[in-house]
């Protein structure tokens, strides 16, 4: 089944051109199927690009998925047209009475701030608490993962001496995990962050299980069974050019930045980077969606009732 997104969303045409099966709202109402309800709380500055990245991965499934775009109500986005936000997004306040099978919380460009210094931290705490009763499974990404694991478990983030930036090799720590079904023993994932969570802090909390780790950049993916939560601290969803976009953005702004590690062929920034992580990105999101499908309640209203 294809993914259902608003007909006029800019991601619609991009996904169709890539061969992703996309369903119009008109087509969806003809099918007597309960689609999986997936929410995307998009905290990234370039929201349109993030919509495409996430919808591409969520939509690569034989299941019918309805993707709802959500934004913070108390924070004004500076890099996305207001018309786009009003046309395609609801604030969390507008959707908080709904139930979701899955909910994605993205990264945000605030990772060097203490959590309590982030202007929308109070709203984030409310949203994270709300996921315990209104969401069956949450996928937290980069800063979203650091915020969630700090909120629920007190796991601190630590500032790095220099930015972890590039494509790094990772290890599969639990091949039997349903989230790593089909994963290689060794694979590559893009990393772009100034902070980290540490394996010792994860190991000290029995409720948390590490699933992926890199010798160079540390913890990548953590699972929490009780809360049906995944925490991924790196950007497996990135496009082929995401790291180069960040690199040239900084170069053009006069910021001193190193070449992304293991990214440009022969470390030559004039050459087109190759995507070495796409298949594993599809595997992770597909496994997450499949696990949701097998474990969520048939009746949306029942989600959250048996948690805890």
PDB file of C-alpha atoms in Angstrom:
ATOM      1  CA  UNK A   1       0.000   0.000   0.000  1.00  0.00           C
ATOM      2  CA  UNK A   2       1.182   3.559  -0.612  1.00  0.00           C
ATOM      3  CA  UNK A   3       1.643   6.344   1.917  1.00  0.00           C
ATOM      4  CA  UNK A   4      -1.196   8.841   2.280  1.00  0.00           C
ATOM      5  CA  UNK A   5      -0.119  12.491   2.457  1.00  0.00           C
ATOM      6  CA  UNK A   6      -1.886  15.725   1.445  1.00  0.00           C
ATOM      7  CA  UNK A   7      -2.223  15.965  -2.340  1.00  0.00           C
ATOM      8  CA  UNK A   8      -0.540  19.386  -2.595  1.00  0.00           C
ATOM      9  CA  UNK A   9       2.379  18.723  -0.214  1.00  0.00           C
ATOM     10  CA  UNK A  10       5.653  19.506  -2.068  1.00  0.00           C
ATOM     11  CA  UNK A  11       6.973  16.060  -1.064  1.00  0.00           C
ATOM     12  CA  UNK A  12       4.177  14.449  -3.102  1.00  0.00           C
ATOM     13  CA  UNK A  13       5.715  15.091  -6.523  1.00  0.00           C
ATOM     14  CA  UNK A  14       9.244  14.309  -5.312  1.00  0.00           C
ATOM     15  CA  UNK A  15       8.194  10.935  -3.956  1.00  0.00           C
ATOM     16  CA  UNK A  16       6.215  10.050  -7.079  1.00  0.00           C
ATOM     17  CA  UNK A  17       9.250  10.854  -9.243  1.00  0.00           C
ATOM     18  CA  UNK A  18      11.356   8.547  -7.050  1.00  0.00           C
ATOM     19  CA  UNK A  19       8.910   5.689  -7.534  1.00  0.00           C
ATOM     20  CA  UNK A  20       7.446   5.779  -4.024  1.00  0.00           C
ATOM     21  CA  UNK A  21       3.777   4.817  -4.160  1.00  0.00           C
ATOM     22  CA  UNK A  22       1.764   7.755  -2.875  1.00  0.00           C
ATOM     23  CA  UNK A  23      -1.979   7.702  -2.277  1.00  0.00           C
ATOM     24  CA  UNK A  24      -4.252  10.710  -2.668  1.00  0.00           C
ATOM     25  CA  UNK A  25      -6.893  11.380  -0.049  1.00  0.00           C
ATOM     26  CA  UNK A  26      -9.528  10.541  -2.673  1.00  0.00           C
ATOM     27  CA  UNK A  27      -8.022   7.100  -3.263  1.00  0.00           C
ATOM     28  CA  UNK A  28      -7.634   6.389   0.449  1.00  0.00           C
ATOM     29  CA  UNK A  29     -11.308   6.734   1.315  1.00  0.00           C
ATOM     30  CA  UNK A  30     -12.176   3.983  -1.193  1.00  0.00           C
ATOM     31  CA  UNK A  31     -10.253   1.359   0.785  1.00  0.00           C
ATOM     32  CA  UNK A  32     -11.900  -0.364   3.737  1.00  0.00           C
ATOM     33  CA  UNK A  33      -8.625  -0.506   5.683  1.00  0.00           C
ATOM     34  CA  UNK A  34      -7.523   1.177   8.887  1.00  0.00           C
ATOM     35  CA  UNK A  35      -4.279   2.892   7.884  1.00  0.00           C
ATOM     36  CA  UNK A  36      -1.507   3.138  10.408  1.00  0.00           C
ATOM     37  CA  UNK A  37      -1.523   6.631  11.876  1.00  0.00           C
ATOM     38  CA  UNK A  38       2.005   8.059  11.964  1.00  0.00           C
ATOM     39  CA  UNK A  39       2.736  11.545  13.277  1.00  0.00           C
ATOM     40  CA  UNK A  40       5.856  13.544  12.455  1.00  0.00           C
ATOM     41  CA  UNK A  41       6.842  16.277  14.915  1.00  0.00           C
ATOM     42  CA  UNK A  42       9.180  18.218  12.645  1.00  0.00           C
ATOM     43  CA  UNK A  43      11.676  20.345  14.560  1.00  0.00           C
ATOM     44  CA  UNK A  44      14.210  20.721  11.742  1.00  0.00           C
ATOM     45  CA  UNK A  45      14.806  24.177  10.191  1.00  0.00           C
ATOM     46  CA  UNK A  46      14.228  22.996   6.609  1.00  0.00           C
ATOM     47  CA  UNK A  47      10.925  21.303   7.228  1.00  0.00           C
ATOM     48  CA  UNK A  48      10.143  20.568   3.570  1.00  0.00           C
ATOM     49  CA  UNK A  49      13.387  18.620   3.082  1.00  0.00           C
ATOM     50  CA  UNK A  50      12.770  16.659   6.285  1.00  0.00           C
ATOM     51  CA  UNK A  51       9.216  15.854   5.192  1.00  0.00           C
ATOM     52  CA  UNK A  52      10.565  14.235   2.028  1.00  0.00           C
ATOM     53  CA  UNK A  53      13.237  12.272   3.898  1.00  0.00           C
ATOM     54  CA  UNK A  54      10.818  10.849   6.440  1.00  0.00           C
ATOM     55  CA  UNK A  55       7.904  10.258   4.054  1.00  0.00           C
ATOM     56  CA  UNK A  56      10.222   8.399   1.676  1.00  0.00           C
ATOM     57  CA  UNK A  57      11.133   5.897   4.390  1.00  0.00           C
ATOM     58  CA  UNK A  58       7.730   5.634   6.058  1.00  0.00           C
ATOM     59  CA  UNK A  59       6.098   5.104   2.665  1.00  0.00           C
ATOM     60  CA  UNK A  60       8.294   2.156   1.614  1.00  0.00           C
ATOM     61  CA  UNK A  61       5.973  -0.440   3.134  1.00  0.00           C
ATOM     62  CA  UNK A  62       3.180  -2.733   1.868  1.00  0.00           C
ATOM     63  CA  UNK A  63       0.944  -1.260   4.587  1.00  0.00           C
ATOM     64  CA  UNK A  64      -1.253   1.792   4.205  1.00  0.00           C
ATOM     65  CA  UNK A  65       0.173   4.647   6.262  1.00  0.00           C
ATOM     66  CA  UNK A  66      -1.337   8.072   6.910  1.00  0.00           C
ATOM     67  CA  UNK A  67       1.317  10.653   7.754  1.00  0.00           C
ATOM     68  CA  UNK A  68       0.301  13.682   9.825  1.00  0.00           C
ATOM     69  CA  UNK A  69       2.657  16.653  10.063  1.00  0.00           C
ATOM     70  CA  UNK A  70       2.901  18.270  13.493  1.00  0.00           C
ATOM     71  CA  UNK A  71       4.717  21.378  14.707  1.00  0.00           C
ATOM     72  CA  UNK A  72       5.236  23.160  17.983  1.00  0.00           C
ATOM     73  CA  UNK A  73       2.626  25.744  18.796  1.00  0.00           C
ATOM     74  CA  UNK A  74       4.837  27.942  20.940  1.00  0.00           C
ATOM     75  CA  UNK A  75       7.765  28.268  18.517  1.00  0.00           C
ATOM     76  CA  UNK A  76       7.849  30.286  15.285  1.00  0.00           C
ATOM     77  CA  UNK A  77       9.729  28.597  12.431  1.00  0.00           C
ATOM     78  CA  UNK A  78      12.137  30.926  10.604  1.00  0.00           C
ATOM     79  CA  UNK A  79      13.115  28.803   7.607  1.00  0.00           C
ATOM     80  CA  UNK A  80       9.768  27.471   6.354  1.00  0.00           C
ATOM     81  CA  UNK A  81       7.083  29.681   4.766  1.00  0.00           C
ATOM     82  CA  UNK A  82       4.155  30.355   7.081  1.00  0.00           C
ATOM     83  CA  UNK A  83       1.791  29.442   4.236  1.00  0.00           C
ATOM     84  CA  UNK A  84       3.308  25.946   4.098  1.00  0.00           C
ATOM     85  CA  UNK A  85       2.941  25.473   7.839  1.00  0.00           C
ATOM     86  CA  UNK A  86      -0.667  26.647   7.841  1.00  0.00           C
ATOM     87  CA  UNK A  87      -1.533  24.467   4.839  1.00  0.00           C
ATOM     88  CA  UNK A  88       0.023  21.170   5.912  1.00  0.00           C
ATOM     89  CA  UNK A  89       0.760  21.239   9.642  1.00  0.00           C
ATOM     90  CA  UNK A  90      -1.237  21.071  12.830  1.00  0.00           C
ATOM     91  CA  UNK A  91       0.194  22.255  16.123  1.00  0.00           C
ATOM     92  CA  UNK A  92       0.558  19.651  18.841  1.00  0.00           C
ATOM     93  CA  UNK A  93      -2.279  21.358  20.725  1.00  0.00           C
ATOM     94  CA  UNK A  94      -4.510  20.671  17.717  1.00  0.00           C
ATOM     95  CA  UNK A  95      -3.712  16.936  17.611  1.00  0.00           C
ATOM     96  CA  UNK A  96      -3.189  16.102  21.283  1.00  0.00           C
ATOM     97  CA  UNK A  97      -6.627  14.477  21.586  1.00  0.00           C
ATOM     98  CA  UNK A  98      -5.716  12.039  18.802  1.00  0.00           C
ATOM     99  CA  UNK A  99      -4.052   8.624  19.091  1.00  0.00           C
ATOM    100  CA  UNK A 100      -1.141   7.556  16.867  1.00  0.00           C
ATOM    101  CA  UNK A 101       0.298   4.142  16.092  1.00  0.00           C
ATOM    102  CA  UNK A 102       3.710   5.705  15.568  1.00  0.00           C
ATOM    103  CA  UNK A 103       5.198   9.119  16.225  1.00  0.00           C
ATOM    104  CA  UNK A 104       8.530  10.498  14.955  1.00  0.00           C
ATOM    105  CA  UNK A 105      10.305  13.343  16.763  1.00  0.00           C
ATOM    106  CA  UNK A 106      13.100  14.830  14.663  1.00  0.00           C
ATOM    107  CA  UNK A 107      16.335  16.541  15.541  1.00  0.00           C
ATOM    108  CA  UNK A 108      16.617  20.285  16.114  1.00  0.00           C
ATOM    109  CA  UNK A 109      19.489  22.833  15.845  1.00  0.00           C
ATOM    110  CA  UNK A 110      19.653  23.435  19.605  1.00  0.00           C
ATOM    111  CA  UNK A 111      21.864  20.563  20.748  1.00  0.00           C
ATOM    112  CA  UNK A 112      24.612  22.731  22.284  1.00  0.00           C
ATOM    113  CA  UNK A 113      22.092  24.318  24.672  1.00  0.00           C
ATOM    114  CA  UNK A 114      21.140  22.719  27.963  1.00  0.00           C
ATOM    115  CA  UNK A 115      17.675  21.235  27.563  1.00  0.00           C
ATOM    116  CA  UNK A 116      16.198  23.679  30.073  1.00  0.00           C
ATOM    117  CA  UNK A 117      17.599  26.592  28.039  1.00  0.00           C
ATOM    118  CA  UNK A 118      15.642  25.621  24.921  1.00  0.00           C
ATOM    119  CA  UNK A 119      12.753  28.068  24.563  1.00  0.00           C
ATOM    120  CA  UNK A 120      10.236  25.321  23.824  1.00  0.00           C
ATOM    121  CA  UNK A 121      11.455  22.804  26.408  1.00  0.00           C
ATOM    122  CA  UNK A 122       8.255  22.997  28.476  1.00  0.00           C
ATOM    123  CA  UNK A 123       6.165  22.133  25.417  1.00  0.00           C
ATOM    124  CA  UNK A 124       8.574  19.325  24.516  1.00  0.00           C
ATOM    125  CA  UNK A 125       8.179  17.828  27.992  1.00  0.00           C
ATOM    126  CA  UNK A 126       4.410  17.911  27.614  1.00  0.00           C
ATOM    127  CA  UNK A 127       4.642  16.208  24.228  1.00  0.00           C
ATOM    128  CA  UNK A 128       6.973  13.505  25.523  1.00  0.00           C
ATOM    129  CA  UNK A 129       4.628  12.779  28.433  1.00  0.00           C
ATOM    130  CA  UNK A 130       1.691  12.731  26.006  1.00  0.00           C
ATOM    131  CA  UNK A 131       3.369  10.035  23.885  1.00  0.00           C
ATOM    132  CA  UNK A 132       3.072   7.647  26.843  1.00  0.00           C
ATOM    133  CA  UNK A 133      -0.722   7.692  26.637  1.00  0.00           C
ATOM    134  CA  UNK A 134      -1.471   8.617  23.014  1.00  0.00           C
ATOM    135  CA  UNK A 135       1.238   6.868  20.981  1.00  0.00           C
ATOM    136  CA  UNK A 136       1.945   3.159  20.596  1.00  0.00           C
ATOM    137  CA  UNK A 137       5.599   3.528  19.479  1.00  0.00           C
ATOM    138  CA  UNK A 138       7.887   6.552  19.222  1.00  0.00           C
ATOM    139  CA  UNK A 139      10.963   6.996  17.018  1.00  0.00           C
ATOM    140  CA  UNK A 140      13.144   9.795  18.395  1.00  0.00           C
ATOM    141  CA  UNK A 141      15.906  11.148  16.133  1.00  0.00           C
ATOM    142  CA  UNK A 142      19.169  12.987  16.981  1.00  0.00           C
ATOM    143  CA  UNK A 143      18.330  15.905  19.339  1.00  0.00           C
ATOM    144  CA  UNK A 144      14.821  14.479  19.649  1.00  0.00           C
ATOM    145  CA  UNK A 145      16.396  11.241  20.892  1.00  0.00           C
ATOM    146  CA  UNK A 146      18.682  13.078  23.323  1.00  0.00           C
ATOM    147  CA  UNK A 147      15.738  15.087  24.653  1.00  0.00           C
ATOM    148  CA  UNK A 148      13.545  12.013  25.090  1.00  0.00           C
ATOM    149  CA  UNK A 149      16.159   9.807  26.745  1.00  0.00           C
ATOM    150  CA  UNK A 150      17.042  12.674  29.094  1.00  0.00           C
ATOM    151  CA  UNK A 151      13.386  13.316  29.922  1.00  0.00           C
ATOM    152  CA  UNK A 152      12.474   9.691  30.579  1.00  0.00           C
ATOM    153  CA  UNK A 153      15.739   8.354  32.021  1.00  0.00           C
ATOM    154  CA  UNK A 154      17.944  11.287  32.972  1.00  0.00           C
ATOM    155  CA  UNK A 155      20.630  10.275  30.462  1.00  0.00           C
ATOM    156  CA  UNK A 156      22.841  13.367  29.968  1.00  0.00           C
ATOM    157  CA  UNK A 157      24.285  14.620  26.714  1.00  0.00           C
ATOM    158  CA  UNK A 158      27.959  15.563  26.539  1.00  0.00           C
ATOM    159  CA  UNK A 159      29.525  18.229  24.336  1.00  0.00           C
ATOM    160  CA  UNK A 160      32.170  16.956  21.907  1.00  0.00           C
ATOM    161  CA  UNK A 161      35.524  18.653  21.393  1.00  0.00           C
ATOM    162  CA  UNK A 162      34.772  18.785  17.670  1.00  0.00           C
ATOM    163  CA  UNK A 163      31.727  18.014  15.592  1.00  0.00           C
ATOM    164  CA  UNK A 164      31.083  14.361  14.718  1.00  0.00           C
ATOM    165  CA  UNK A 165      30.529  14.877  11.022  1.00  0.00           C
ATOM    166  CA  UNK A 166      30.594  12.339   8.223  1.00  0.00           C
ATOM    167  CA  UNK A 167      29.704   8.742   7.442  1.00  0.00           C
ATOM    168  CA  UNK A 168      30.852   6.233  10.054  1.00  0.00           C
ATOM    169  CA  UNK A 169      30.874   2.466  10.351  1.00  0.00           C
ATOM    170  CA  UNK A 170      28.488   0.966  12.893  1.00  0.00           C
ATOM    171  CA  UNK A 171      28.072  -2.466  14.452  1.00  0.00           C
ATOM    172  CA  UNK A 172      24.914  -4.534  14.840  1.00  0.00           C
ATOM    173  CA  UNK A 173      24.789  -5.356  18.559  1.00  0.00           C
ATOM    174  CA  UNK A 174      21.625  -7.488  18.523  1.00  0.00           C
ATOM    175  CA  UNK A 175      20.883  -9.316  15.240  1.00  0.00           C
ATOM    176  CA  UNK A 176      17.828 -10.940  16.876  1.00  0.00           C
ATOM    177  CA  UNK A 177      16.119  -7.582  17.433  1.00  0.00           C
ATOM    178  CA  UNK A 178      13.047  -7.134  15.207  1.00  0.00           C
ATOM    179  CA  UNK A 179      14.280  -3.604  14.477  1.00  0.00           C
ATOM    180  CA  UNK A 180      17.515  -4.949  12.963  1.00  0.00           C
ATOM    181  CA  UNK A 181      15.964  -7.682  10.845  1.00  0.00           C
ATOM    182  CA  UNK A 182      17.996  -7.932   7.629  1.00  0.00           C
ATOM    183  CA  UNK A 183      20.824  -5.701   8.877  1.00  0.00           C
ATOM    184  CA  UNK A 184      24.432  -6.473   8.079  1.00  0.00           C
ATOM    185  CA  UNK A 185      26.924  -6.997  10.890  1.00  0.00           C
ATOM    186  CA  UNK A 186      28.678  -3.809   9.786  1.00  0.00           C
ATOM    187  CA  UNK A 187      27.124  -0.808   8.018  1.00  0.00           C
ATOM    188  CA  UNK A 188      27.507   2.950   7.528  1.00  0.00           C
ATOM    189  CA  UNK A 189      25.350   5.807   8.822  1.00  0.00           C
ATOM    190  CA  UNK A 190      25.665   9.615   8.493  1.00  0.00           C
ATOM    191  CA  UNK A 191      26.503  11.507  11.690  1.00  0.00           C
ATOM    192  CA  UNK A 192      26.171  15.255  12.236  1.00  0.00           C
ATOM    193  CA  UNK A 193      26.175  16.452  15.847  1.00  0.00           C
ATOM    194  CA  UNK A 194      28.115  18.395  18.461  1.00  0.00           C
ATOM    195  CA  UNK A 195      27.006  16.264  21.408  1.00  0.00           C
ATOM    196  CA  UNK A 196      26.732  12.602  22.368  1.00  0.00           C
ATOM    197  CA  UNK A 197      25.211  10.196  24.851  1.00  0.00           C
ATOM    198  CA  UNK A 198      27.635   7.666  26.281  1.00  0.00           C
ATOM    199  CA  UNK A 199      27.424   3.907  26.412  1.00  0.00           C
ATOM    200  CA  UNK A 200      28.208   3.808  30.162  1.00  0.00           C
ATOM    201  CA  UNK A 201      25.129   5.933  30.842  1.00  0.00           C
ATOM    202  CA  UNK A 202      22.985   3.596  28.750  1.00  0.00           C
ATOM    203  CA  UNK A 203      24.412   0.470  30.370  1.00  0.00           C
ATOM    204  CA  UNK A 204      23.621   1.876  33.828  1.00  0.00           C
ATOM    205  CA  UNK A 205      19.903   1.847  32.989  1.00  0.00           C
ATOM    206  CA  UNK A 206      18.559  -1.720  32.625  1.00  0.00           C
ATOM    207  CA  UNK A 207      15.423  -0.540  30.789  1.00  0.00           C
ATOM    208  CA  UNK A 208      17.582   0.589  27.847  1.00  0.00           C
ATOM    209  CA  UNK A 209      19.151  -1.732  25.288  1.00  0.00           C
ATOM    210  CA  UNK A 210      21.827  -0.621  22.811  1.00  0.00           C
ATOM    211  CA  UNK A 211      21.221  -1.927  19.290  1.00  0.00           C
ATOM    212  CA  UNK A 212      23.829  -0.023  17.239  1.00  0.00           C
ATOM    213  CA  UNK A 213      27.190   1.476  18.108  1.00  0.00           C
ATOM    214  CA  UNK A 214      30.184   2.967  16.321  1.00  0.00           C
ATOM    215  CA  UNK A 215      33.769   2.646  17.545  1.00  0.00           C
ATOM    216  CA  UNK A 216      34.341   6.244  16.417  1.00  0.00           C
ATOM    217  CA  UNK A 217      31.125   8.049  17.299  1.00  0.00           C
ATOM    218  CA  UNK A 218      29.636   5.886  20.038  1.00  0.00           C
ATOM    219  CA  UNK A 219      26.006   5.047  20.711  1.00  0.00           C
ATOM    220  CA  UNK A 220      23.671   5.160  17.716  1.00  0.00           C
ATOM    221  CA  UNK A 221      20.431   3.238  18.368  1.00  0.00           C
ATOM    222  CA  UNK A 222      18.776   2.376  21.694  1.00  0.00           C
ATOM    223  CA  UNK A 223      15.539   0.488  22.327  1.00  0.00           C
ATOM    224  CA  UNK A 224      13.231   0.745  25.318  1.00  0.00           C
ATOM    225  CA  UNK A 225      10.713  -2.095  25.453  1.00  0.00           C
ATOM    226  CA  UNK A 226       8.338  -0.776  28.095  1.00  0.00           C
ATOM    227  CA  UNK A 227       7.714   2.502  26.329  1.00  0.00           C
ATOM    228  CA  UNK A 228       7.949   1.085  22.785  1.00  0.00           C
ATOM    229  CA  UNK A 229      10.555   3.763  22.116  1.00  0.00           C
ATOM    230  CA  UNK A 230      13.525   3.887  19.764  1.00  0.00           C
ATOM    231  CA  UNK A 231      16.252   6.488  20.189  1.00  0.00           C
ATOM    232  CA  UNK A 232      18.537   7.023  17.176  1.00  0.00           C
ATOM    233  CA  UNK A 233      21.238   9.644  17.619  1.00  0.00           C
ATOM    234  CA  UNK A 234      22.469   9.726  14.009  1.00  0.00           C
ATOM    235  CA  UNK A 235      20.853  10.657  10.704  1.00  0.00           C
ATOM    236  CA  UNK A 236      20.123   7.425   8.875  1.00  0.00           C
ATOM    237  CA  UNK A 237      17.300   9.302   7.100  1.00  0.00           C
ATOM    238  CA  UNK A 238      19.664  11.773   5.379  1.00  0.00           C
ATOM    239  CA  UNK A 239      19.703  12.264   1.607  1.00  0.00           C
ATOM    240  CA  UNK A 240      22.879  11.615  -0.371  1.00  0.00           C
ATOM    241  CA  UNK A 241      23.655  15.350  -0.386  1.00  0.00           C
ATOM    242  CA  UNK A 242      22.610  16.302   3.173  1.00  0.00           C
ATOM    243  CA  UNK A 243      26.148  16.346   4.574  1.00  0.00           C
ATOM    244  CA  UNK A 244      27.506  18.259   1.584  1.00  0.00           C
ATOM    245  CA  UNK A 245      24.692  20.800   1.960  1.00  0.00           C
ATOM    246  CA  UNK A 246      25.732  21.327   5.577  1.00  0.00           C
ATOM    247  CA  UNK A 247      29.416  21.481   4.682  1.00  0.00           C
ATOM    248  CA  UNK A 248      29.041  24.078   1.912  1.00  0.00           C
ATOM    249  CA  UNK A 249      26.566  26.074   4.004  1.00  0.00           C
ATOM    250  CA  UNK A 250      29.244  26.462   6.683  1.00  0.00           C
ATOM    251  CA  UNK A 251      32.033  27.119   4.170  1.00  0.00           C
ATOM    252  CA  UNK A 252      29.987  29.846   2.478  1.00  0.00           C
ATOM    253  CA  UNK A 253      29.256  31.383   5.875  1.00  0.00           C
ATOM    254  CA  UNK A 254      32.973  31.575   6.650  1.00  0.00           C
ATOM    255  CA  UNK A 255      32.799  28.875   9.337  1.00  0.00           C
ATOM    256  CA  UNK A 256      35.900  26.697   9.723  1.00  0.00           C
ATOM    257  CA  UNK A 257      34.720  23.131   9.154  1.00  0.00           C
ATOM    258  CA  UNK A 258      36.445  19.867   8.333  1.00  0.00           C
ATOM    259  CA  UNK A 259      35.467  17.734   5.376  1.00  0.00           C
ATOM    260  CA  UNK A 260      32.820  15.176   6.363  1.00  0.00           C
ATOM    261  CA  UNK A 261      34.564  11.926   7.290  1.00  0.00           C
ATOM    262  CA  UNK A 262      34.442   9.127   4.684  1.00  0.00           C
ATOM    263  CA  UNK A 263      31.921  11.014   2.549  1.00  0.00           C
ATOM    264  CA  UNK A 264      33.330  12.670  -0.573  1.00  0.00           C
ATOM    265  CA  UNK A 265      35.183  10.232  -2.889  1.00  0.00           C
ATOM    266  CA  UNK A 266      38.937  10.620  -2.279  1.00  0.00           C
ATOM    267  CA  UNK A 267      38.010  13.462   0.121  1.00  0.00           C
ATOM    268  CA  UNK A 268      37.440  15.646  -2.918  1.00  0.00           C
ATOM    269  CA  UNK A 269      34.533  18.019  -2.259  1.00  0.00           C
ATOM    270  CA  UNK A 270      34.050  18.536  -6.013  1.00  0.00           C
ATOM    271  CA  UNK A 271      33.043  14.889  -6.447  1.00  0.00           C
ATOM    272  CA  UNK A 272      29.525  13.584  -5.982  1.00  0.00           C
ATOM    273  CA  UNK A 273      29.152  11.645  -2.709  1.00  0.00           C
ATOM    274  CA  UNK A 274      27.870   8.066  -2.850  1.00  0.00           C
ATOM    275  CA  UNK A 275      25.028   6.894  -0.642  1.00  0.00           C
ATOM    276  CA  UNK A 276      26.170   3.892   1.453  1.00  0.00           C
ATOM    277  CA  UNK A 277      23.300   3.883   3.974  1.00  0.00           C
ATOM    278  CA  UNK A 278      20.046   4.063   1.982  1.00  0.00           C
ATOM    279  CA  UNK A 279      19.214   0.345   2.155  1.00  0.00           C
ATOM    280  CA  UNK A 280      19.704   0.207   5.917  1.00  0.00           C
ATOM    281  CA  UNK A 281      17.566   3.314   6.380  1.00  0.00           C
ATOM    282  CA  UNK A 282      14.733   1.549   4.573  1.00  0.00           C
ATOM    283  CA  UNK A 283      15.318  -1.580   6.659  1.00  0.00           C
ATOM    284  CA  UNK A 284      15.140   0.298   9.962  1.00  0.00           C
ATOM    285  CA  UNK A 285      11.991   2.239   9.117  1.00  0.00           C
ATOM    286  CA  UNK A 286      10.378  -0.806   7.516  1.00  0.00           C
ATOM    287  CA  UNK A 287      11.118  -2.918  10.589  1.00  0.00           C
ATOM    288  CA  UNK A 288       9.722  -0.195  12.846  1.00  0.00           C
ATOM    289  CA  UNK A 289       6.512   0.081  10.815  1.00  0.00           C
ATOM    290  CA  UNK A 290       6.149  -3.713  10.675  1.00  0.00           C
ATOM    291  CA  UNK A 291       6.637  -4.034  14.439  1.00  0.00           C
ATOM    292  CA  UNK A 292       4.020  -1.343  15.011  1.00  0.00           C
ATOM    293  CA  UNK A 293       1.584  -3.166  12.728  1.00  0.00           C
ATOM    294  CA  UNK A 294       2.043  -6.440  14.607  1.00  0.00           C
ATOM    295  CA  UNK A 295       1.682  -4.961  18.096  1.00  0.00           C
ATOM    296  CA  UNK A 296      -0.639  -1.934  17.932  1.00  0.00           C
ATOM    297  CA  UNK A 297      -4.306  -2.027  18.878  1.00  0.00           C
ATOM    298  CA  UNK A 298      -6.834  -2.471  16.089  1.00  0.00           C
ATOM    299  CA  UNK A 299      -8.947   0.266  17.666  1.00  0.00           C
ATOM    300  CA  UNK A 300      -7.033   3.529  17.796  1.00  0.00           C
ATOM    301  CA  UNK A 301      -8.924   4.536  20.930  1.00  0.00           C
ATOM    302  CA  UNK A 302      -7.330   1.607  22.811  1.00  0.00           C
ATOM    303  CA  UNK A 303      -3.778   2.893  22.325  1.00  0.00           C
ATOM    304  CA  UNK A 304      -2.173   3.829  25.614  1.00  0.00           C
ATOM    305  CA  UNK A 305      -4.787   2.200  27.824  1.00  0.00           C
ATOM    306  CA  UNK A 306      -2.632  -0.799  28.745  1.00  0.00           C
ATOM    307  CA  UNK A 307       0.694   1.034  28.914  1.00  0.00           C
ATOM    308  CA  UNK A 308       2.615   0.973  32.159  1.00  0.00           C
TER     309      UNK A 308
END
